[in-house]
Coordinates of C-alpha atoms in Angstrom, one line a residue:
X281 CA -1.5 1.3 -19.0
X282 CA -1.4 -0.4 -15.9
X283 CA 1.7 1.0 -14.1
X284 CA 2.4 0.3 -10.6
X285 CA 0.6 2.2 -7.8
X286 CA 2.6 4.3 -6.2
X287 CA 3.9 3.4 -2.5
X288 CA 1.5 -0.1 -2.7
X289 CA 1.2 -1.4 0.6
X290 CA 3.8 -5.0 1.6
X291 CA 0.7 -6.5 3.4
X292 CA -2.0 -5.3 0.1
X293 CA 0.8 -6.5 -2.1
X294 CA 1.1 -10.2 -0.1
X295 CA -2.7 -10.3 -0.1
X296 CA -3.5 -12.6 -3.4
X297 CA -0.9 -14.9 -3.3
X298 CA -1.5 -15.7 0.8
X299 CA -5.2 -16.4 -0.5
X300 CA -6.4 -14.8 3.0
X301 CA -9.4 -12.4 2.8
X302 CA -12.7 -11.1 5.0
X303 CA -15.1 -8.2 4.7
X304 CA -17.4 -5.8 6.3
X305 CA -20.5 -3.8 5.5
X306 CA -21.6 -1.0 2.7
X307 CA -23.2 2.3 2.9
X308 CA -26.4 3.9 2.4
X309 CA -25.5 7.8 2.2
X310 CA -28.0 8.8 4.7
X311 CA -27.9 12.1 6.3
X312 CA -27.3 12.2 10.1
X313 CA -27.6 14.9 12.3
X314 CA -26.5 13.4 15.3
X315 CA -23.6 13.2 16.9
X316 CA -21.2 10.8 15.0
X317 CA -19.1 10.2 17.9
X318 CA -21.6 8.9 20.1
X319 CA -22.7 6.5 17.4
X320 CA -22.7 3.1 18.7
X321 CA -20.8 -0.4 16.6
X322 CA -22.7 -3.7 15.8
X323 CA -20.4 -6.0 16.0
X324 CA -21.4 -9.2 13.9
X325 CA -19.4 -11.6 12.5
X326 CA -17.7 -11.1 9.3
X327 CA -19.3 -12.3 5.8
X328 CA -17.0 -13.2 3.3
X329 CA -15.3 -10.2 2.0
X330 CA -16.7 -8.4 -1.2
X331 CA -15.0 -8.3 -4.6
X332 CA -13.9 -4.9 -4.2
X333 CA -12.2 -6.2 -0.8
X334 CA -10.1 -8.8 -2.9
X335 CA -12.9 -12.0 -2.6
X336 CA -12.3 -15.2 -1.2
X337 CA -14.1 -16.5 2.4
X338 CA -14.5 -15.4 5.2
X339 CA -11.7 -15.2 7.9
X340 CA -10.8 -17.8 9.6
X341 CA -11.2 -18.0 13.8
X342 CA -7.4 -17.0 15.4
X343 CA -5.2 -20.0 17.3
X344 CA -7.4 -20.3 20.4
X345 CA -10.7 -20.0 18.8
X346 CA -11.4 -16.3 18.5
X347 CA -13.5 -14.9 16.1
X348 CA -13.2 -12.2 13.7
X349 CA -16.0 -9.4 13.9
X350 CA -17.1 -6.8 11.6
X351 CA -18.9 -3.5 11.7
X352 CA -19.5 -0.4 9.9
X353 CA -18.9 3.2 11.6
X354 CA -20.8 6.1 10.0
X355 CA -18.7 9.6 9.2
X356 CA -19.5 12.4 7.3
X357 CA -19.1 12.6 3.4
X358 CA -17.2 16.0 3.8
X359 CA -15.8 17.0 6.9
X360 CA -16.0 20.6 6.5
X361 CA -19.9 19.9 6.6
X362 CA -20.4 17.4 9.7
X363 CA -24.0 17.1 9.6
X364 CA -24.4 16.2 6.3
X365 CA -24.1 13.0 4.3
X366 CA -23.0 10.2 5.6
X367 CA -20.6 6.6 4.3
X368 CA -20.0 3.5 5.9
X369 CA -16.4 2.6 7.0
X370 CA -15.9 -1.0 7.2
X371 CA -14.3 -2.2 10.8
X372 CA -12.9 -5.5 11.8
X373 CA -11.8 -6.3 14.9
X374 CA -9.9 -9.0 17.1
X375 CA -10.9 -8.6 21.0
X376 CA -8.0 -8.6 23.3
X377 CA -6.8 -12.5 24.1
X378 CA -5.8 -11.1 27.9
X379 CA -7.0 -9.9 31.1
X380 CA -9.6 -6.9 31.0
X381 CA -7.4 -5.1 33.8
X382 CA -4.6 -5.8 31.2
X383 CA -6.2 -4.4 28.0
X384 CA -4.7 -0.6 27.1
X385 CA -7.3 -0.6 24.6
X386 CA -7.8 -1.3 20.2
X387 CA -4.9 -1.0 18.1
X388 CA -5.9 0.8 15.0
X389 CA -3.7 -0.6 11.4
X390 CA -3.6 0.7 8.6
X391 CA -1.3 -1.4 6.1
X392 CA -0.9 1.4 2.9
X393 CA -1.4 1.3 -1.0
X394 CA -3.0 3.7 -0.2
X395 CA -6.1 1.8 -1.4
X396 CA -5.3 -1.3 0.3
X397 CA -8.0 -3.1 2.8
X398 CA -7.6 -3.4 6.1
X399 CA -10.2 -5.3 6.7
X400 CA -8.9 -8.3 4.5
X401 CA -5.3 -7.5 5.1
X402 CA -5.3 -7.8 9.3
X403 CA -6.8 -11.2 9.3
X404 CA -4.4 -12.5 6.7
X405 CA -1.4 -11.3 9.6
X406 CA -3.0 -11.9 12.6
X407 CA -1.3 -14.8 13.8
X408 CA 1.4 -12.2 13.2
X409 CA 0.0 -10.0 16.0
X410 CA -0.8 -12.3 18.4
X411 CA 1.4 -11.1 21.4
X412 CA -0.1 -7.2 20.7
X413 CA -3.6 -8.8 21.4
X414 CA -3.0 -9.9 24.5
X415 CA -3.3 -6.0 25.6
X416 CA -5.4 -4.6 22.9
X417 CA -8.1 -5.0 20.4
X418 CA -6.8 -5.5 17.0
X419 CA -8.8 -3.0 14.4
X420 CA -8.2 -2.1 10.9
X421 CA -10.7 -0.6 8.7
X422 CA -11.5 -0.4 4.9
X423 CA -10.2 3.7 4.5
X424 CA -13.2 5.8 2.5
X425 CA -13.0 4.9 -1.1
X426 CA -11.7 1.6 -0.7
X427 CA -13.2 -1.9 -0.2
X428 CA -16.5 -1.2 1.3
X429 CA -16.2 2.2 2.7
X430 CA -17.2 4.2 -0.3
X431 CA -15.0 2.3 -2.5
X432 CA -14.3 4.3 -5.7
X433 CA -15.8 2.8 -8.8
X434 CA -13.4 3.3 -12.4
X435 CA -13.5 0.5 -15.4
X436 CA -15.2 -2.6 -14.9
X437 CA -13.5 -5.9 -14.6
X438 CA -13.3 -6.5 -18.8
X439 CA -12.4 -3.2 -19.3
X440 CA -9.1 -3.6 -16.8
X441 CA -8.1 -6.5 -18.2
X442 CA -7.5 -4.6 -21.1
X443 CA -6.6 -1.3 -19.9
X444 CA -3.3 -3.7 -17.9
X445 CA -2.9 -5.4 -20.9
X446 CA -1.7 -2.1 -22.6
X447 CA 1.7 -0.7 -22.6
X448 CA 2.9 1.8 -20.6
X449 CA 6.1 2.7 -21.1
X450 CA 5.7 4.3 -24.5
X451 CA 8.5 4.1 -27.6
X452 CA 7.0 6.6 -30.5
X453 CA 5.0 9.5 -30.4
X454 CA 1.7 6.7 -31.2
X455 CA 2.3 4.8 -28.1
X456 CA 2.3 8.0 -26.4
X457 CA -0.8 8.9 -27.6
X458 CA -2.1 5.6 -26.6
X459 CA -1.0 5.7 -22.9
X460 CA -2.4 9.2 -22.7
X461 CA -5.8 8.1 -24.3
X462 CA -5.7 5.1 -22.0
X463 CA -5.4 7.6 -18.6
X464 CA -8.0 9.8 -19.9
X465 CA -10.4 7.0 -20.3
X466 CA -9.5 5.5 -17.4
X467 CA -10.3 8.7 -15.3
X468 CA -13.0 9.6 -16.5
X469 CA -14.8 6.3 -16.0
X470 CA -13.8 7.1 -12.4
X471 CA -15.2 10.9 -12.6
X472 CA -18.4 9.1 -14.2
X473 CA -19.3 6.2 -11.9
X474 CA -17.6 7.4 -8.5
X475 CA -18.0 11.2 -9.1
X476 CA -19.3 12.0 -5.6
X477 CA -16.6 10.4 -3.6
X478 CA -13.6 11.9 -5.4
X479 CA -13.1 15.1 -4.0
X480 CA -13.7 13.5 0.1
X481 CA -10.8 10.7 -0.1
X482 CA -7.6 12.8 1.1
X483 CA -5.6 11.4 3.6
X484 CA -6.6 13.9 5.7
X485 CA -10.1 12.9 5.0
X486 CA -9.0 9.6 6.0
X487 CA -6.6 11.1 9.4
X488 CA -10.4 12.7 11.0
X489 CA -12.1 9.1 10.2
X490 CA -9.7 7.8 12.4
X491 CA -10.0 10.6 15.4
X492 CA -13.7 9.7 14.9
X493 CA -12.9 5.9 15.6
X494 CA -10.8 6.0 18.3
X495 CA -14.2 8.1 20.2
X496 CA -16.4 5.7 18.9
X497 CA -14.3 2.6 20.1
X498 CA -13.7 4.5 23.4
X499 CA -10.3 5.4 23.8
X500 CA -8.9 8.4 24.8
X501 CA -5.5 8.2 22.9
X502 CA -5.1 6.7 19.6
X503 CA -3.0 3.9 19.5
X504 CA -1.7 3.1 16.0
X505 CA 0.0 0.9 13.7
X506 CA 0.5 2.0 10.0
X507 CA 3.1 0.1 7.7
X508 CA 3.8 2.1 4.3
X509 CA 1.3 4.9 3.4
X510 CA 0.1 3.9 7.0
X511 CA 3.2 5.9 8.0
X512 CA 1.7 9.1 6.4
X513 CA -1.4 8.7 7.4
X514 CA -0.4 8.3 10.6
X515 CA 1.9 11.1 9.9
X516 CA -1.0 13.1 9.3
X517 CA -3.4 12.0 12.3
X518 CA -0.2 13.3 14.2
X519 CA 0.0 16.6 12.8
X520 CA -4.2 17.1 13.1
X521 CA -4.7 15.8 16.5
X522 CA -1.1 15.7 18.7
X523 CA -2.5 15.2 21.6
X524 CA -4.6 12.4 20.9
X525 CA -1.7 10.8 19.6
X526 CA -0.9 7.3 22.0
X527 CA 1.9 4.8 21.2
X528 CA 2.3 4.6 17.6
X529 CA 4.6 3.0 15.0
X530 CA 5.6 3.6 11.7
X531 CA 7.0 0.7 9.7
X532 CA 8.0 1.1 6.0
X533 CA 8.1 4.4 6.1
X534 CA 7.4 7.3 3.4
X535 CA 9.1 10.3 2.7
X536 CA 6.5 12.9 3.4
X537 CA 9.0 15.9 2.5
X538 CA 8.8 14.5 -1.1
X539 CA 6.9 15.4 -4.0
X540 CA 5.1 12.5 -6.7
X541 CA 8.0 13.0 -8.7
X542 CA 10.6 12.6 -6.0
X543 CA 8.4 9.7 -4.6
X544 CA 8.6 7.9 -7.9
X545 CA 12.2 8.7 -8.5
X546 CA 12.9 7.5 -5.0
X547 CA 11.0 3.9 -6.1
X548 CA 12.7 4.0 -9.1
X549 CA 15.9 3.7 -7.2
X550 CA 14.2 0.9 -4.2
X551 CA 13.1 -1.2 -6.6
X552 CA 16.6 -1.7 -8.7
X553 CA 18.5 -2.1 -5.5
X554 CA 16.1 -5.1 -4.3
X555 CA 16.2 -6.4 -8.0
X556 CA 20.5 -6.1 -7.6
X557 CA 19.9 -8.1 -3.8
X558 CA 18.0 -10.5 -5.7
X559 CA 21.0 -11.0 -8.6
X560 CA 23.1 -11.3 -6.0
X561 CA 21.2 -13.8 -4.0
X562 CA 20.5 -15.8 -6.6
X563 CA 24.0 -16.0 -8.2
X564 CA 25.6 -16.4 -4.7
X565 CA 24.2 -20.0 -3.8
X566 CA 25.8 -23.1 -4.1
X567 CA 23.2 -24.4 -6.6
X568 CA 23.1 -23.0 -9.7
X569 CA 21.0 -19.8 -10.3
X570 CA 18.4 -20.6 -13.2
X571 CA 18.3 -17.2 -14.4
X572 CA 22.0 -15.8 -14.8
X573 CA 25.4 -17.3 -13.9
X574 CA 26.7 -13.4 -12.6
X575 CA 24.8 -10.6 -11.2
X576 CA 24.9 -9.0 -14.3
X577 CA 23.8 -11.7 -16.4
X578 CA 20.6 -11.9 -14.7
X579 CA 19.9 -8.6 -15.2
X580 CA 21.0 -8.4 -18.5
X581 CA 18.7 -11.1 -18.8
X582 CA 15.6 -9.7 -17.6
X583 CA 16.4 -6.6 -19.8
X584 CA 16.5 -8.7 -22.5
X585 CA 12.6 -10.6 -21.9
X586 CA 11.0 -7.4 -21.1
X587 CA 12.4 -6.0 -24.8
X588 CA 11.4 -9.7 -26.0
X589 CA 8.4 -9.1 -24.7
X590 CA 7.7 -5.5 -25.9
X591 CA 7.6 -6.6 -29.5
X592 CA 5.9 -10.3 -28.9
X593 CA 4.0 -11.2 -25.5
X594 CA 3.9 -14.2 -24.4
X595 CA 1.5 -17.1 -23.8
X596 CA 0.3 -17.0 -20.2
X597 CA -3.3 -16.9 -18.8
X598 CA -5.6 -16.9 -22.2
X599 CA -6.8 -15.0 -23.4
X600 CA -4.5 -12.8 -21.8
X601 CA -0.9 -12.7 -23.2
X602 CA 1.9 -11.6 -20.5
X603 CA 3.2 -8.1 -22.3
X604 CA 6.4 -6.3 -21.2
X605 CA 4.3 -3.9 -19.0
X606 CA 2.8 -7.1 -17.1
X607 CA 6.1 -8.5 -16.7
X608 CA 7.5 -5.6 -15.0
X609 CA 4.5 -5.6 -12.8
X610 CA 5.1 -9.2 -11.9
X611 CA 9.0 -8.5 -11.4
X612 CA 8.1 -5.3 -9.0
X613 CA 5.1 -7.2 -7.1
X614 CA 7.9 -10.5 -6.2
X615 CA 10.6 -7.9 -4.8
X616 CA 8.6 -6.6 -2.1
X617 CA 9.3 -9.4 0.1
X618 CA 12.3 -11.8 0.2
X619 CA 9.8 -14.0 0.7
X620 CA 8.5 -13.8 -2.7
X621 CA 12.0 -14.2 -4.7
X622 CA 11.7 -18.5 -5.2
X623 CA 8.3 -17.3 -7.0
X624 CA 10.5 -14.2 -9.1
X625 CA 12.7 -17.3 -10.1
X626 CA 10.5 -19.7 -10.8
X627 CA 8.4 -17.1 -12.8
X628 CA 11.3 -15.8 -15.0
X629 CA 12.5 -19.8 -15.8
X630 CA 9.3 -20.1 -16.8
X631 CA 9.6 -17.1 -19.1
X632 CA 12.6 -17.8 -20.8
X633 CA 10.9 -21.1 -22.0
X634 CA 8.2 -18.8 -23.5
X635 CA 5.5 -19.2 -20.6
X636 CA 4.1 -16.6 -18.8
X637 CA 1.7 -17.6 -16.5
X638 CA 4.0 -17.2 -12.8
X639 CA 4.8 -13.1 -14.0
X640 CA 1.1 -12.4 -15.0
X641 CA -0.1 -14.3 -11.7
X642 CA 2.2 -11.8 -9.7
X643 CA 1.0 -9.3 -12.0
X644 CA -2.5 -10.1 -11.2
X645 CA -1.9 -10.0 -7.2
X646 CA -0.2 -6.0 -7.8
X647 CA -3.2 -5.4 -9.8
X648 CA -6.0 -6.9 -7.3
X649 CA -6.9 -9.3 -10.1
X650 CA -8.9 -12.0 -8.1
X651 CA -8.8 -15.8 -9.6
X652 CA -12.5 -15.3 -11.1
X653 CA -11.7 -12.5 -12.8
X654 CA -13.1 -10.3 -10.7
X655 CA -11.0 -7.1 -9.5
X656 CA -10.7 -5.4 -6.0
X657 CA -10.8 -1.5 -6.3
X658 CA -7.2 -1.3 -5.0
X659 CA -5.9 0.3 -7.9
X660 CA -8.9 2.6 -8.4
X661 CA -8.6 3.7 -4.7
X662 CA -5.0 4.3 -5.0
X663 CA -4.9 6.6 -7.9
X664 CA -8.1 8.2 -6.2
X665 CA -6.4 8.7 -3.2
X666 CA -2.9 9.7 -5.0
X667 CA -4.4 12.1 -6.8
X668 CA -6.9 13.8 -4.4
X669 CA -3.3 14.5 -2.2
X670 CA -0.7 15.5 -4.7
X671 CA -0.9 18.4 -5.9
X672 CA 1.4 18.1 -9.2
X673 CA 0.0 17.0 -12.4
X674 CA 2.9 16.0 -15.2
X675 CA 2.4 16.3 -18.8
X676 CA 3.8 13.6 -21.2
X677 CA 6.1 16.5 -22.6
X678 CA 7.4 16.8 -18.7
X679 CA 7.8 12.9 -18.2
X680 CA 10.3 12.6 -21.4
X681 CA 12.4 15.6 -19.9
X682 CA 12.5 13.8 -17.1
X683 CA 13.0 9.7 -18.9
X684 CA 17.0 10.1 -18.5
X685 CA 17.5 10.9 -14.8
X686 CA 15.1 8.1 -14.1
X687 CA 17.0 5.6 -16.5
X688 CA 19.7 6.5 -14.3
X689 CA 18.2 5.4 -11.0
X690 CA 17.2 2.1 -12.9
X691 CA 17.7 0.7 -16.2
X692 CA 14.8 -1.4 -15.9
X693 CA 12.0 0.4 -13.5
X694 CA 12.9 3.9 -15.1
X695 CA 10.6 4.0 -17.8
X696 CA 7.9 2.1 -16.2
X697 CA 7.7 4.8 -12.8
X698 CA 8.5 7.8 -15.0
X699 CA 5.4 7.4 -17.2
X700 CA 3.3 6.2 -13.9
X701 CA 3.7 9.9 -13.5
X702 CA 0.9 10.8 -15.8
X703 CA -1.8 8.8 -13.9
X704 CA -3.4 12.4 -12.6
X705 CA -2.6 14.5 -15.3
X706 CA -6.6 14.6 -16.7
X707 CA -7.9 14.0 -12.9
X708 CA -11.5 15.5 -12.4
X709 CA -10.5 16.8 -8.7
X710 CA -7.4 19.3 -7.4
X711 CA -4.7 17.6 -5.3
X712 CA -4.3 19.2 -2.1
X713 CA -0.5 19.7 -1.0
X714 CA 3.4 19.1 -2.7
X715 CA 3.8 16.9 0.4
X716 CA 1.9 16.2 3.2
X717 CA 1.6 18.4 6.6
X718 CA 3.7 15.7 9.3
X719 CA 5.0 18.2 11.8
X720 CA 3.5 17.3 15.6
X721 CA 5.8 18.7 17.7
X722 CA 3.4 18.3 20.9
X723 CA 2.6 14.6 20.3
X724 CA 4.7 11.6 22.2
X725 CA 7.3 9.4 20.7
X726 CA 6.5 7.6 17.3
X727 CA 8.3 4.9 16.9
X728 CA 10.1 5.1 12.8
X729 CA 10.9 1.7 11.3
X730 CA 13.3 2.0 8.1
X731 CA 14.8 -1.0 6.3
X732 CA 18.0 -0.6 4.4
X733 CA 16.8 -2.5 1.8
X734 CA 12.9 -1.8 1.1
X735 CA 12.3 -1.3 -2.7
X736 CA 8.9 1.2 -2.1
X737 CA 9.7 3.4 0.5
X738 CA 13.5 3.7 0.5
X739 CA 15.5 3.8 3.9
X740 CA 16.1 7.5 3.7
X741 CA 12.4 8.1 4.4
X742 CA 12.7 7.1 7.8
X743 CA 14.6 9.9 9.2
X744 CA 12.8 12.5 7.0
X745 CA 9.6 11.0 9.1
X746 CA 11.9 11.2 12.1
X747 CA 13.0 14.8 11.4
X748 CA 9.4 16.0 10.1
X749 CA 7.2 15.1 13.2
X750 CA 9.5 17.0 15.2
X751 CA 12.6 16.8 18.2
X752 CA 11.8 14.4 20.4
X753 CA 9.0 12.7 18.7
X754 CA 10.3 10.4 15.5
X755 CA 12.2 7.9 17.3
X756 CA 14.4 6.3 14.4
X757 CA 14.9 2.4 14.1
X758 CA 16.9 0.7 11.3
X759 CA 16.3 -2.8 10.5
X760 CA 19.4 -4.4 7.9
X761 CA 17.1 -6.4 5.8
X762 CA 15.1 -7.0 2.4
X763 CA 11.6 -6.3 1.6
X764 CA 9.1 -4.1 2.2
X765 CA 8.5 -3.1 6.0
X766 CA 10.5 -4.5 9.1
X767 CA 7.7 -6.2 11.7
X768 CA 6.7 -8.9 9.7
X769 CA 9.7 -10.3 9.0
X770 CA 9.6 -11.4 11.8
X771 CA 13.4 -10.5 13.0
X772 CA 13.2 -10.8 17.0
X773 CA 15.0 -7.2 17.5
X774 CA 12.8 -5.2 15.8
X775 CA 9.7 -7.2 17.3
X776 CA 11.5 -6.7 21.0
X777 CA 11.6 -3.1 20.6
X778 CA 7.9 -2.6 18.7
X779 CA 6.2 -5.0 21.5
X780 CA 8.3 -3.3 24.5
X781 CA 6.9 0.0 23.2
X782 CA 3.1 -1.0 22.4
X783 CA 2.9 -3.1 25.5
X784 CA 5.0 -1.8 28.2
X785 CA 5.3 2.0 26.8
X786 CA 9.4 1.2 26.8
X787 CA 10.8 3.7 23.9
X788 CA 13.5 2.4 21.6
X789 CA 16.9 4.2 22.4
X790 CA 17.0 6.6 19.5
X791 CA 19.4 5.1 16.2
X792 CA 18.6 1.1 17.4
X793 CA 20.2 -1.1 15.0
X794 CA 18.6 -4.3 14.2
X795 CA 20.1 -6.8 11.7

C-alpha cells in the first residue's frame, strides 16, 4: 500500500538524500532491579549506523574536530512495572564546544516521524547546531521501537518492496480488497515478529524515557528541542513532568487537539498548498518552467502522470516500476523542503519522458529505502507508534464517506491521505487517546514555531500548541516561509530568537513575525 506516514519528520524525510547517517547500540531484554536512574552511560564512539537506522558510515567528526559518541541507556519495557524488563535506547551525543562554567547542560532532540532516528538525524544537522553547543551537549536518541532501541520488526526488505509497489488509493471494490489485504498482512507480520514491543511504544512511553534521560545525563531540567512529532512529544513530557520542564522549543508544530482524521485532512490540505507554492515558483521565473507554462498547467499536468501512471507504471529502478502510488510518494517527500523542489522538477521532466527513476528515488528516501536495498524501520515504527496513540480505527466503508471532503482539500493528495487512514484498522494493540494530553499549565515558556507554509503540520497547529499547554506557557512564533519546520532554514530571525532563548533564557515577545 505504501501510503505516507503520517506527520513524517523534515530532518527523517532529508535523511537519504543528504546521505548522512550514524548509530548506537541494541538491547538484550534483561531484567533490572536497580535503580534506572542511577544507571551510569558508556560513552564510545559511534559504529556505523545499523540498517534499521537508515545505513551508511559512521558520522563524521564536527568543524573543529569533535567526535560523535554513542551509548545505550537502559528503561523499562512497561512503565507501569519499573522493575521489570528492560530495552536499550540508543544515545548520541556532541559534548559542549565551550567553557565548562558556560555549559547549561545536554540539549535533548527529537526530530519526528514519529519513527524517525535521532541518532542518524542530529549528526546529519549538526553543523546546523553549532552555536547551541557551545553551551550544551547535543543528544538525540533512537525513541523505543525505532532504530536500535527496540525497533519494531514488520515485512522484510523483499516483502516491502512489494507491499510500496502496490496501490493505495483504490478505484473498484477489487482494489479495495487488495489495499485492505495488503494492511492486514502488513500488520500482522508486525504483531508476529515485534509482538512484545507493540503495546510499550506510546508517546507517553517515549515522554518517561526522556524524564529518565535527563536524570541519567544529570540535569535537573530538561532542556529540549523537538521539530514535528517532537512537538508532541515534547507536548507530552510537558504535561507529565511540568516542573522538570527547562527551555524548550517546538518547531514544526502538530496539532494535538486533532484527531487521525483531522490530522490527515489537515495534511491533505499542507501538502496541496506547498504543491500550489511550487506551481507558482516554478512558473514565475524568468526561465522557462519544464513542467507547465501556468500554475494550472503544472498541476493539471501532474494529475495527468499520476492517472498515466495508474494504468501503466513506468520504467525506473528495475525491477521496480515507478506506479502512481510511488509517484505521489516522491511528489510529497520533495515538498517538504524548498530545498528539495529543483529535485521535484527534475524528477517530473524526467517522468513525462517516460523515466522514473528521480520520483522512485524520492519515493525511496519517504520510505527509508536504503541504496542496497536494505530498509530502515521508519515506516514500521511510525505506524507502530501511530497506532499505539490514536485511538480511532477507520473502516474502508468510513474512508469512502469521507473520499469527497478530502478531494476537496486536494485534488491530488485526497485519495492518497484518505485511504492512509486504514493503516490501524486490523492493529493487534488499542490506541490510547483522540488526541494527545498537552495541557502544562505549571511548566515555563515553550517556545511554538509555525510556518505559514509547511505541508505536514499546517500553520494553524501552532497556536492550538500555544493555546493547549496553557496561558503563559506556548509562546507563539510565525516564520513566512516554505517547508517543513522553521530552524533549519536557516532564516537569521527565527534563529535570533531560538538561540536568545536556549542560550541566554531571553523569551520571544509573544506573536514574533519572522519572514
Amino acid at each position: 500500500m505504501g501510503s505516507m506516514p503520517h506527520l513524517k519528520a523534515r530532518a527523517a524525510a532529508t535523511v537519504v538524500l543528504l546521505s548522512a547517517t550514524v548509530a548506537a547500540c541494541g538491547g538484550d531484554g534483561s531484567k533490572d532491579s536497580k535503580d534506572l536512574s542511577a544507571q551510569e552511560l558508556s560513552w564510545k564512539d559511534c559504529p556505523a549506523p545499523a540498517a534499521s537506522e537508515g545505513g551508511g558510515e559512521a558520522p563524521s567528526p564536527l568543524p573543529g574536530g569533535a567526535e560523535w559518541q554513542c551509548a545505550t541507556m537502559k528503561a523499562p519495557l512497561d512503565w507501569d512495572k519499573p522493575k521489570g524488563d528492560t530495552l536499550d535506547i540508543a544515545l548520541i551525543r556532541a559534548a559542549a564546544s565551550g567553557k565548562e562554567d558556560r555549559r547549561i547542560g545536554s540539549l535533548v532532540f527529537n526530530f519526528g516521524g514519529p519513527g524517525g532516528s535521532g541518532v542518524t538525524t542530529l549528526p546529519a544537522f549538526g553543523e546546523d547546531y553549532a552555536k547551541l553547543r557551545t553551551r550544551y551537549d547535543l543528544v538525540s536518541f533512537d525513541p523505543r521501537g525505532v532504530g536500535r532501541s527496540a525497533g519494531v520488526k514488520c515485512e522484510d526488505d523483499e516483502q516491502l518492496d512489494a507491499y510500496f509497489q502496490e496501490d493505495s488509493t483504490p478505484d473498484d471494490d477489487a482494489e479495495r480488497k487488495k489495499l485492505v489485504d495488503n494492511v492486514k498482512g502488513f500488520n500482522g507480520s508486525c504483531e508476529e515478529n515485534s509482538g512484545d514491543v507493540l503495546p510499550h511504544v506510546r508517546t507517553t512511553d517515549a515522554a518517561r524515557d526522556m524524564d529518565l534521560m535527563r536524570q541519567v545525563l544529570g540535569d535537573d531540567k530538561l532542556h529540549y528541542f523537538g521539530i514535528s512529532y517532537g512537538t508532541e512529544l515534547g507536548g507530552v513530557y510537558a504535561h507529565l513532568f511540568p516542573k522538570k520542564v527547562g527551555r524548550a522549543v517546538f518547531d514544526a508544530v502538530v496539532d494535538p487537539t486533532e484527531t487521525a482524521e483531522q490530522g490527515s485532512l489537515g495534511q491533505a490540505e499542507g501538502f496541496q498548498l506547498a504543491l500550489d507554492n511550487f506551481a507558482k515558483d516554478c512558473t514565475s521565473k524568468a526561465e522557462d518552467c519544464p513542467v507547465g507554462d501556468t500554475e494550472q498547467d503544472v498541476k493539471d499536468k501532474i494529475a495527468g502522470l499520476l492517472k498515466d501512471l495508474d494504468a501503466k507504471p513506468l520504467p525506473a529502478l528495475p525491477p521496480r516500476e515507478l506506479t502512481q502510488t510511488a509517484a505521489t510518494n516522491g511528489i510529497a517527500q520533495s515538498l517538504y523542503s524548498k530545498d528539495f523542489w529543483p529535485y521535484l522538477t527534475e524528477g517530473l521532466d524526467q517522468a513525462y519522458d517516460g523515466d522514473g527513476r528521480i520520483l522512485m528515488t524520492l519515493s525511496d528516501s519517504m520510505n527509508g529505502r536504503n541504496e542496497d536495498g536494505t530498509y530502515s524501520n521508519i515506516q514500521a515504527a511510525n505506524i507502530s507508534i501511530n497506532c499505539a496513540d490514536d485511538k480511532a480505527r477507520y473502516t474502508p466503508e468510513y474512508v469512502e464517506e469521507k473520499l469527497p471532503g478530502f478531494r476537496e482539500a486536494s485534488p491530488l493528495f485526497g485519495d492518497y491521505l484518505a485511504w492512509g487512514m486504514v493503516g490501524c484498522t486490523d492493529w493487534a494493540v488499542e490506541g490510547a487517546a483522540d488526541h494527545p494530553d498537552v495541557s502544562a499549565p505549571d511548566a515555563p515558556p515553550i517556545v511554538v514555531i509555525g510556518n505559514t507554509g509547511d505541508p505536514a503540520t499546517p500553520y494553524e497547529g501552532a497556536k492550538k500548541m500555544a493555546d493547549a499547554l496553557g496561558k503563559g506557557v506556548g509562546v507563539e512564533l510565525t516564520y513566512k516561509g516554505q517547508g517543513h519546520g522553521a530552524y533549519d532554514s536557516k532564516n537569521k530571525c527565527v534563529r535570533n530568537a531560538v538561540n536568545g532563548y536556549l542560550l541566554d533564557g531571553t523569551v520571544p515577545k509573544e506573536g514574533t513575525v519572522c519572514s
